[in-house]
CSV table of C-alpha atoms and ligand atoms in Angstrom, one decimal:
chain,number,residue,atom,x,y,z
A,1,MET,CA,-17.7,93.0,140.9
A,2,GLN,CA,-15.3,92.1,144.3
A,3,ARG,CA,-16.7,93.0,147.5
A,4,ILE,CA,-14.0,94.1,150.3
A,5,THR,CA,-13.8,94.3,153.8
A,6,ILE,CA,-11.2,96.6,155.1
A,7,LEU,CA,-10.2,95.7,158.4
A,8,GLY,CA,-8.4,99.2,159.8
A,9,SER,CA,-10.1,101.3,157.1
A,10,THR,CA,-9.3,104.6,158.8
A,11,GLY,CA,-5.8,104.0,159.0
A,12,SER,CA,-3.1,104.9,156.4
A,13,ILE,CA,-3.3,101.3,154.4
A,14,GLY,CA,-6.7,101.7,154.8
A,15,ALA,CA,-6.7,105.3,153.1
A,16,SER,CA,-4.7,104.3,150.8
A,17,THR,CA,-6.6,101.3,149.7
A,18,LEU,CA,-9.7,103.5,149.7
A,19,ASP,CA,-7.9,105.9,147.0
A,20,VAL,CA,-7.5,102.8,144.9
A,21,VAL,CA,-11.2,101.5,145.2
A,22,ALA,CA,-12.4,105.1,144.7
A,23,ARG,CA,-10.4,105.0,141.2
A,24,HIS,CA,-12.3,101.5,139.9
A,25,PRO,CA,-16.4,101.6,140.9
A,26,ASP,CA,-17.1,99.1,138.3
A,27,ARG,CA,-14.5,96.5,139.8
A,28,TYR,CA,-15.0,97.0,143.6
A,29,SER,CA,-17.4,97.5,146.2
A,30,ILE,CA,-17.2,98.0,149.9
A,31,HIS,CA,-18.7,95.3,152.1
A,32,ALA,CA,-17.5,96.6,155.4
A,33,LEU,CA,-15.3,99.3,157.1
A,34,THR,CA,-13.7,98.9,160.2
A,35,ALA,CA,-11.8,101.3,162.6
A,36,ASP,CA,-11.3,101.2,166.5
A,37,THR,CA,-11.8,104.7,167.9
A,38,SER,CA,-11.9,107.1,164.6
A,39,VAL,CA,-15.4,107.6,164.5
A,40,ASP,CA,-15.8,110.8,162.6
A,41,VAL,CA,-13.2,109.6,159.7
A,42,LEU,CA,-15.2,106.1,159.5
A,43,CYS,CA,-18.5,108.0,159.0
A,44,ARG,CA,-17.1,110.2,156.2
A,45,GLN,CA,-15.9,107.1,154.5
A,46,CYS,CA,-19.4,105.3,155.1
A,47,GLU,CA,-20.6,108.3,153.6
A,48,GLN,CA,-18.7,107.9,150.4
A,49,PHE,CA,-18.6,104.4,150.1
A,50,LYS,CA,-21.7,103.1,151.2
A,51,PRO,CA,-20.6,99.8,153.1
A,52,GLN,CA,-23.1,97.5,154.4
A,53,ILE,CA,-21.5,97.1,157.6
A,54,ALA,CA,-19.4,99.3,159.8
A,55,VAL,CA,-17.6,98.2,162.9
A,56,VAL,CA,-15.6,100.0,165.9
A,57,GLY,CA,-13.8,99.0,169.1
A,58,SER,CA,-16.4,99.7,171.7
A,59,ALA,CA,-20.0,100.2,172.4
A,60,GLN,CA,-20.1,103.6,173.2
A,61,ALA,CA,-18.5,104.3,169.7
A,62,ALA,CA,-21.0,102.1,168.0
A,63,GLN,CA,-23.6,104.5,169.6
A,64,ASN,CA,-21.7,107.4,168.1
A,65,LEU,CA,-21.3,106.5,164.8
A,66,SER,CA,-24.9,105.1,164.3
A,67,GLN,CA,-26.0,108.2,165.5
A,68,GLN,CA,-23.9,110.2,163.0
A,69,LEU,CA,-24.9,108.0,160.2
A,70,ARG,CA,-28.7,108.5,161.2
A,71,GLN,CA,-28.4,112.3,160.7
A,72,LYS,CA,-27.1,111.5,157.3
A,73,GLY,CA,-30.0,109.4,156.2
A,74,LEU,CA,-27.3,106.5,155.9
A,75,LYS,CA,-28.5,102.8,156.1
A,76,THR,CA,-25.0,101.3,157.1
A,77,GLN,CA,-25.9,98.5,159.8
A,78,VAL,CA,-23.3,99.4,163.2
A,79,GLU,CA,-21.5,96.9,164.8
A,80,PHE,CA,-18.6,96.7,167.5
A,81,GLY,CA,-15.9,94.3,169.3
A,82,PRO,CA,-13.6,91.6,168.0
A,83,GLY,CA,-16.6,89.3,167.4
A,84,ALA,CA,-17.9,91.9,164.8
A,85,LEU,CA,-14.6,91.9,163.1
A,86,VAL,CA,-14.5,88.2,162.4
A,87,ALA,CA,-18.1,88.5,161.4
A,88,VAL,CA,-17.0,90.9,158.6
A,89,SER,CA,-13.9,88.7,157.5
A,90,SER,CA,-15.8,85.5,157.2
A,91,ASP,CA,-19.2,86.7,155.5
A,92,PRO,CA,-20.1,85.0,152.5
A,93,ASP,CA,-21.1,88.9,151.1
A,94,CYS,CA,-17.5,89.2,151.1
A,95,ASP,CA,-14.6,88.4,148.7
A,96,VAL,CA,-11.6,90.4,149.5
A,97,VAL,CA,-10.5,91.1,152.7
A,98,MET,CA,-7.7,94.0,153.1
A,99,ALA,CA,-5.9,92.9,156.8
A,100,ALA,CA,-4.9,96.4,157.7
A,101,ILE,CA,-5.1,96.8,161.6
A,102,VAL,CA,-2.0,97.6,163.6
A,103,GLY,CA,-0.5,94.8,165.5
A,104,ALA,CA,-1.5,91.7,167.3
A,105,ALA,CA,-5.3,92.9,167.5
A,106,GLY,CA,-5.3,92.0,163.6
A,107,LEU,CA,-4.4,88.4,164.2
A,108,VAL,CA,-8.0,86.7,165.1
A,109,PRO,CA,-9.6,88.7,162.3
A,110,THR,CA,-7.1,87.8,159.7
A,111,MET,CA,-6.9,84.3,160.5
A,112,ALA,CA,-11.1,84.5,160.4
A,113,ALA,CA,-10.5,85.6,156.4
A,114,ALA,CA,-7.7,82.8,156.0
A,115,ARG,CA,-10.2,80.3,157.3
A,116,ALA,CA,-13.1,81.3,155.3
A,117,GLY,CA,-10.9,81.1,152.5
A,118,LYS,CA,-11.1,84.6,151.4
A,119,LYS,CA,-8.7,86.8,149.2
A,120,VAL,CA,-6.6,88.0,152.1
A,121,LEU,CA,-4.4,91.0,151.1
A,122,LEU,CA,-2.0,91.3,153.9
A,123,ALA,CA,-0.6,94.4,155.2
A,124,ASN,CA,-1.0,93.3,158.7
A,125,LYS,CA,2.4,92.0,159.1
A,126,GLU,CA,2.3,91.1,162.8
A,127,ALA,CA,-0.2,88.7,162.0
A,128,LEU,CA,2.0,86.6,160.2
A,129,VAL,CA,5.0,87.4,162.5
A,130,MET,CA,2.7,85.6,165.7
A,131,ALA,CA,1.5,83.2,163.9
A,132,GLY,CA,3.7,82.1,161.2
A,133,LYS,CA,3.0,78.1,160.6
A,134,LEU,CA,-0.7,78.4,161.8
A,135,PHE,CA,-1.7,81.2,159.3
A,136,MET,CA,0.0,79.5,156.1
A,137,ASP,CA,-1.3,76.2,157.1
A,138,ALA,CA,-5.0,77.8,157.5
A,139,VAL,CA,-4.3,79.9,154.3
A,140,GLN,CA,-3.7,76.4,152.1
A,141,ALA,CA,-6.2,74.3,154.4
A,142,ASN,CA,-9.0,76.6,153.3
A,143,GLY,CA,-7.9,77.7,149.8
A,144,ALA,CA,-7.7,81.3,150.6
A,145,THR,CA,-5.4,83.3,148.4
A,146,LEU,CA,-2.9,85.5,150.4
A,147,LEU,CA,-1.2,88.4,148.7
A,148,PRO,CA,1.4,90.7,149.8
A,149,ILE,CA,0.8,94.2,150.8
A,150,ASP,CA,3.8,95.0,152.6
A,151,SER,CA,6.2,96.7,150.0
A,152,GLU,CA,8.8,94.8,150.0
A,153,HIS,CA,6.9,91.5,150.2
A,154,ASN,CA,4.8,92.6,147.5
A,155,ALA,CA,8.0,93.5,145.4
A,156,ILE,CA,9.5,90.2,146.4
A,157,PHE,CA,6.1,88.1,145.2
A,158,GLN,CA,6.6,89.8,141.7
A,159,CYS,CA,10.3,88.8,141.2
A,160,LEU,CA,9.8,85.3,142.6
A,161,PRO,CA,8.9,82.3,140.0
A,162,LYS,CA,5.2,81.6,140.4
A,163,THR,CA,5.8,78.1,142.2
A,164,TYR,CA,7.0,79.7,145.4
A,165,LEU,CA,3.5,78.8,147.2
A,166,ARG,CA,4.9,75.4,147.8
A,167,GLY,CA,6.7,76.4,150.7
A,168,GLN,CA,9.8,76.8,149.1
A,169,PRO,CA,11.1,80.2,147.1
A,170,GLY,CA,11.2,78.5,143.9
A,171,GLN,CA,13.4,76.8,141.6
A,172,GLY,CA,16.4,78.7,141.5
A,173,VAL,CA,16.3,81.1,144.0
A,174,ALA,CA,19.7,82.0,145.6
A,175,LYS,CA,18.2,84.5,148.4
A,176,ILE,CA,15.8,87.4,148.9
A,177,LEU,CA,17.2,90.7,149.2
A,178,LEU,CA,15.2,92.8,151.5
A,179,THR,CA,15.6,96.4,151.1
A,180,ALA,CA,15.4,99.1,154.0
A,181,SER,CA,15.8,102.6,153.9
A,182,GLY,CA,17.1,102.6,157.2
A,183,GLY,CA,14.6,105.0,158.7
A,184,PRO,CA,15.2,108.5,160.1
A,185,PHE,CA,18.3,107.6,162.4
A,186,LEU,CA,20.1,105.8,159.2
A,187,ASN,CA,23.3,108.7,159.8
A,188,ARG,CA,22.6,109.8,163.4
A,189,PRO,CA,25.6,109.4,165.9
A,190,VAL,CA,24.4,106.3,167.9
A,191,GLU,CA,25.1,108.3,171.4
A,192,THR,CA,22.3,110.6,170.8
A,193,LEU,CA,19.7,107.8,169.9
A,194,ASP,CA,18.7,107.8,173.7
A,195,VAL,CA,17.4,111.4,173.6
A,196,VAL,CA,15.3,111.2,170.3
A,197,THR,CA,11.4,112.1,170.8
A,198,PRO,CA,8.6,110.3,169.6
A,199,ALA,CA,8.0,113.2,166.8
A,200,GLU,CA,11.5,112.5,165.5
A,201,ALA,CA,11.0,108.8,165.3
A,202,VAL,CA,8.0,108.9,163.5
A,203,ALA,CA,9.1,111.6,161.1
A,204,HIS,CA,10.2,109.0,158.4
A,205,PRO,CA,12.2,110.5,155.4
A,206,LYS,CA,10.4,108.1,152.3
A,207,TRP,CA,6.9,106.9,154.0
A,208,VAL,CA,4.1,108.2,155.1
A,209,MET,CA,2.6,106.0,157.9
A,210,GLY,CA,1.0,105.0,160.9
A,211,ARG,CA,2.6,106.0,164.2
A,212,LYS,CA,3.7,102.4,165.3
A,213,ILE,CA,5.3,101.2,161.8
A,214,SER,CA,7.1,104.7,161.8
A,215,VAL,CA,8.9,103.6,165.4
A,216,ASP,CA,9.4,100.2,164.1
A,217,SER,CA,11.1,101.9,160.9
A,218,ALA,CA,13.2,104.1,162.9
A,219,THR,CA,14.4,101.0,165.2
A,220,MET,CA,14.7,98.7,162.2
A,221,MET,CA,12.1,96.3,164.0
A,222,ASN,CA,10.0,96.9,161.2
A,223,LYS,CA,12.7,95.0,159.0
A,224,GLY,CA,13.3,92.4,161.3
A,225,LEU,CA,9.6,91.5,161.4
A,226,GLU,CA,9.7,91.8,157.7
A,227,VAL,CA,12.5,88.9,157.9
A,228,ILE,CA,9.9,86.6,159.4
A,229,GLU,CA,7.5,87.7,157.3
A,230,ALA,CA,9.2,86.8,154.4
A,231,HIS,CA,10.2,83.7,156.0
A,232,TRP,CA,6.4,82.4,156.0
A,233,LEU,CA,5.3,84.1,153.1
A,234,PHE,CA,8.1,82.8,150.6
A,235,GLY,CA,9.6,79.5,152.6
A,236,ALA,CA,12.9,81.5,152.8
A,237,SER,CA,15.5,80.3,155.5
A,238,ALA,CA,17.0,83.2,158.0
A,239,ASP,CA,20.1,82.7,156.1
A,240,GLN,CA,18.1,82.9,152.4
A,241,ILE,CA,17.5,86.2,153.5
A,242,GLU,CA,19.8,89.5,153.3
A,243,VAL,CA,18.9,93.0,154.7
A,244,VAL,CA,20.2,96.1,152.3
A,245,ILE,CA,20.2,99.4,153.0
A,246,HIS,CA,18.7,101.4,150.4
A,247,PRO,CA,17.9,105.1,151.8
A,248,GLN,CA,16.4,106.0,148.4
A,249,SER,CA,13.3,103.2,148.5
A,250,VAL,CA,13.2,103.0,145.2
A,251,ILE,CA,14.1,99.5,144.7
A,252,HIS,CA,11.4,97.8,147.1
A,253,SER,CA,13.1,94.6,147.1
A,254,MET,CA,15.0,92.1,145.1
A,255,VAL,CA,15.2,88.1,144.2
A,256,SER,CA,18.7,87.0,143.4
A,257,TYR,CA,18.9,83.7,141.1
A,258,ILE,CA,21.5,81.3,141.4
A,259,ASP,CA,22.5,82.0,137.7
A,260,GLY,CA,23.7,85.6,138.6
A,261,SER,CA,20.5,87.2,137.9
A,262,VAL,CA,19.0,89.5,140.2
A,263,LEU,CA,15.3,90.5,139.8
A,264,ALA,CA,14.2,94.2,141.4
A,265,GLN,CA,10.8,96.1,141.6
A,266,LEU,CA,10.5,99.5,141.6
A,267,GLY,CA,8.6,102.4,141.9
A,268,ASN,CA,7.8,105.5,144.0
A,269,PRO,CA,7.5,104.8,147.5
A,270,ASP,CA,3.8,105.2,147.7
A,271,MET,CA,1.5,102.1,149.0
A,272,ARG,CA,-1.3,102.3,146.2
A,273,THR,CA,1.2,100.5,143.9
A,274,PRO,CA,1.3,97.4,146.3
A,275,ILE,CA,-2.5,97.8,146.9
A,276,ALA,CA,-3.4,98.0,143.2
A,277,HIS,CA,-1.1,94.9,142.5
A,278,ALA,CA,-2.9,92.8,145.1
A,279,LEU,CA,-6.2,94.0,144.6
A,280,ALA,CA,-6.2,93.1,140.8
A,281,TYR,CA,-3.7,90.7,140.4
A,282,PRO,CA,-2.9,88.8,138.1
A,283,GLU,CA,-4.3,91.4,136.0
A,284,ARG,CA,-3.0,95.4,136.2
A,285,ILE,CA,-4.8,98.8,137.3
A,286,ALA,CA,-3.7,102.4,137.5
A,287,SER,CA,-3.2,103.3,141.1
A,288,GLY,CA,-2.7,107.0,141.0
A,289,VAL,CA,1.1,106.7,141.6
A,290,ALA,CA,3.1,108.9,139.6
A,291,PRO,CA,5.5,107.3,137.1
A,292,LEU,CA,9.2,106.7,138.5
A,293,ASP,CA,11.4,109.6,136.8
A,294,LEU,CA,14.8,107.4,137.4
A,295,THR,CA,17.1,110.2,136.1
A,296,SER,CA,15.8,112.7,138.6
A,297,ILE,CA,16.1,110.6,141.1
A,298,GLY,CA,20.2,110.1,139.9
A,299,HIS,CA,21.5,107.6,141.8
A,300,LEU,CA,20.7,104.7,143.9
A,301,GLU,CA,23.0,103.6,147.5
A,302,PHE,CA,23.0,100.5,149.0
A,303,LYS,CA,25.0,99.7,152.1
A,304,LYS,CA,25.1,96.7,155.1
A,305,PRO,CA,23.0,97.5,157.9
A,306,ASN,CA,24.9,97.7,161.3
A,307,PHE,CA,23.4,95.5,164.3
A,308,SER,CA,25.0,97.8,167.0
A,309,ARG,CA,23.3,100.9,165.7
A,310,PHE,CA,19.9,98.3,165.2
A,311,PRO,CA,19.9,95.7,167.6
A,312,CYS,CA,16.2,95.3,166.7
A,313,LEU,CA,16.8,93.9,163.7
A,314,LYS,CA,19.4,91.2,165.3
A,315,LEU,CA,16.7,90.7,168.2
A,316,ALA,CA,14.4,89.4,165.0
A,317,PHE,CA,17.0,87.3,162.9
A,318,ASP,CA,17.3,85.4,166.7
A,319,ALA,CA,13.8,85.0,167.2
A,320,LEU,CA,12.7,83.8,163.8
A,321,ARG,CA,15.9,80.9,164.3
A,322,ALA,CA,14.7,80.4,167.6
A,323,GLY,CA,11.2,79.6,166.2
A,324,GLY,CA,8.3,78.7,168.1
A,325,SER,CA,6.4,80.9,169.9
A,326,ALA,CA,9.9,83.5,169.9
A,327,PRO,CA,8.5,85.7,167.0
A,328,ALA,CA,5.0,86.3,168.8
A,329,ILE,CA,7.0,87.3,172.2
A,330,LEU,CA,9.1,89.5,170.3
A,331,ASN,CA,6.4,91.2,168.5
A,332,ALA,CA,4.3,91.6,172.1
A,333,ALA,CA,7.3,92.9,174.2
A,334,ASN,CA,7.8,95.6,170.7
A,335,GLU,CA,4.2,96.7,171.1
A,336,VAL,CA,4.6,97.3,174.5
A,337,ALA,CA,7.5,99.2,174.2
A,338,VAL,CA,6.6,100.9,171.2
A,339,GLN,CA,3.7,102.0,173.0
A,340,GLY,CA,5.4,103.4,175.9
A,341,PHE,CA,7.8,105.1,174.1
A,342,LEU,CA,5.1,106.9,172.1
A,343,ASP,CA,3.5,107.6,175.6
A,344,GLY,CA,6.7,108.8,177.1
A,345,HIS,CA,7.2,106.4,179.5
A,346,THR,CA,10.6,105.2,177.9
A,347,GLY,CA,13.4,106.3,176.1
A,348,PHE,CA,14.1,105.3,172.3
A,349,ARG,CA,16.8,103.3,173.3
A,350,MET,CA,15.0,101.2,175.9
A,351,ILE,CA,13.0,99.3,173.1
A,352,ASP,CA,15.5,97.3,172.3
A,353,GLN,CA,16.8,96.4,175.6
A,354,LEU,CA,13.2,95.7,176.9
A,355,ILE,CA,12.6,93.6,174.2
A,356,ALA,CA,15.9,91.3,175.3
A,357,ARG,CA,14.8,91.3,178.5
A,358,VAL,CA,11.4,89.9,177.5
A,359,MET,CA,12.7,87.6,175.1
A,360,ASP,CA,15.6,86.0,178.1
A,361,ALA,CA,12.4,85.9,180.7
A,362,LEU,CA,10.0,84.4,179.0
A,363,PRO,CA,11.5,80.8,177.3
A,364,HIS,CA,9.9,80.2,173.7
A,365,ILE,CA,7.7,76.9,173.6
A,366,HIS,CA,6.1,75.3,171.0
A,367,VAL,CA,2.6,76.4,170.0
A,368,ASP,CA,-0.1,74.7,168.2
A,369,SER,CA,-3.2,76.9,168.3
A,370,ILE,CA,-4.1,80.5,168.3
A,371,GLU,CA,-5.2,79.9,171.8
A,372,SER,CA,-1.7,79.1,172.9
A,373,LEU,CA,-0.4,81.5,171.1
A,374,LEU,CA,-2.5,84.5,172.7
A,375,GLU,CA,-1.3,83.5,175.5
A,376,GLN,CA,2.4,83.9,175.2
A,377,ASP,CA,1.4,87.2,173.8
A,378,PHE,CA,-0.3,87.9,177.2
A,379,GLU,CA,2.6,86.9,179.2
A,380,ALA,CA,4.8,88.5,177.1
A,381,ARG,CA,3.2,92.2,177.8
A,382,ARG,CA,2.8,91.1,181.2
A,383,ILE,CA,6.3,90.8,181.9
A,384,ALA,CA,7.0,93.7,179.4
A,385,THR,CA,4.7,96.0,181.0
A,386,GLY,CA,6.2,94.8,184.5
A,387,TYR,CA,9.9,95.9,183.1
A,388,MET,CA,8.7,99.6,181.9
A,389,HIS,CA,7.1,100.5,185.2
A,390,SER,CA,10.0,99.5,187.6
B,1,NAD,P1,-2.6,102.8,161.3
B,1,NAD,O1,-1.9,103.0,162.7
B,1,NAD,O2,-2.7,104.2,160.5
B,1,NAD,O3,-3.9,102.3,161.2
B,1,NAD,C1,-4.6,101.3,162.1
B,1,NAD,C2,-5.8,100.8,161.8
B,1,NAD,O4,-6.3,99.9,162.7
B,1,NAD,C3,-6.8,102.1,161.9
B,1,NAD,O5,-7.9,102.0,161.4
B,1,NAD,C4,-7.3,102.0,163.7
B,1,NAD,O6,-8.5,102.3,163.9
B,1,NAD,C5,-7.5,100.2,163.6
B,1,NAD,N1,-7.0,99.4,164.6
B,1,NAD,C6,-6.1,100.0,165.9
B,1,NAD,N2,-5.9,99.6,166.8
B,1,NAD,C7,-7.1,98.5,166.4
B,1,NAD,C8,-7.7,97.4,167.7
B,1,NAD,N3,-7.2,97.3,168.9
B,1,NAD,N4,-8.7,96.7,167.1
B,1,NAD,C9,-9.5,97.1,166.2
B,1,NAD,N5,-9.0,97.9,165.0
B,1,NAD,C10,-7.9,98.5,165.6
B,1,NAD,O7,-1.7,101.9,160.8
B,1,NAD,P2,-0.9,101.5,159.4
B,1,NAD,O8,0.6,102.5,159.1
B,1,NAD,O9,-2.0,101.7,158.7
B,1,NAD,O10,-0.5,100.0,159.2
B,1,NAD,C11,-1.7,99.2,159.2
B,1,NAD,C12,-0.8,97.9,158.9
B,1,NAD,O11,-0.1,98.1,158.0
B,1,NAD,C13,0.5,97.6,160.1
B,1,NAD,O12,0.4,96.2,160.4
B,1,NAD,C14,1.5,97.8,159.5
B,1,NAD,O13,2.5,97.3,160.1
B,1,NAD,C15,1.1,97.6,158.2
B,1,NAD,N6,1.7,98.3,157.0
B,1,NAD,C16,1.3,99.7,156.7
B,1,NAD,C17,2.5,100.6,155.8
B,1,NAD,C18,2.1,101.6,155.8
B,1,NAD,O14,2.8,102.6,154.9
B,1,NAD,N7,1.6,102.3,156.5
B,1,NAD,C19,3.0,99.5,155.0
B,1,NAD,C20,3.6,98.3,155.4
B,1,NAD,C21,3.0,97.4,156.0
B,2,MG,MG1,7.7,97.3,154.2
């Protein structure tokens, strides 16, 4: 029996993970569930999955959750705050940590899981984008197992030779072909992009996801973050990673080999496939995802991304090539800009401009600790917030 902590259980990935777990009560039990503010959803999850511990973001949310749990006669222990997230990620009673908090808030608890040598299922790409080498070193030094949940990286993992974790993609690999749907604005006239609304930006044509990653998909910063994620996970250089737009989202990514072979992983766009794959790895379990019906899909398209339509993708390649704290600065500025867009403080086209300004204003430095990384993250947020309100 594998005991699982789900960081961010009330989100889109959290809910999909619980859906897969519920199909296999003989294999998995829930050690801890965590949420920031969604107390009602978390309470219902506690009722169904009976975790030992539930963690929320504030004392007030904790009080609210405790009350609701008591009324239902449930014994789940309630904690709150960042220290409690670290505790449930490194608890000896837990074997597997699903890292599904959105954004930089997930970094410290995900790092704690790596340091505690857990099996880490990584959805929280921002953690790896920020901490790159520090995170991979912690995985290596503490014997943790790192399995990618991001559909593209899970696909690449399935297509790579098994030697990849040595920091090189593996013998014979020429390129990683990272597929991208292109998001909701792939064909919209570029000159109309400055008037898109948050509702239009989060309406993804193929995937149902949280709001932040949905906006990232519309700007293609999501793909940019995934390029950096692929660099760290698979040891591929920026030149070895090619982004291919594939609007049907049936091929989740590919690996191209020096002999001319290209291996791809296909499936319906449903995160329960990579979640089930990583949970059971190296075995296979049912995920609830419908079988792929290729003849009803009919045709698959591919095209090159256009940096002038999607400047965020270029900014991410630039940050990867710059190295050091540049990806963390990119990520922090993006989080501020996306939140500002969702809150109506800034237009869609301002997202890339704001990130570019912050990257110019804050020179990247070498980072050798999580603390110095968090300082860079803080500083980038401060500058981005200042620009947004100026
Ligand atoms: P979401 O917004 O639906 O859920 C986020 C979860 O994190 C919620 O449970 C929320 O309570 C929690 N949370 C938010 N802020 C927090 C904070 N400050 N402290 C503690 N907890 C906090 O997001 P999502 O779509 O499930 O995405 C989660 C992560 O997975 C992101 O990093 C995203 O990039 C990645 N991811 C998501 C998908 C997808 O299909 N949704 C696919 C690939 C990767
Ligand atoms: Mg993805």
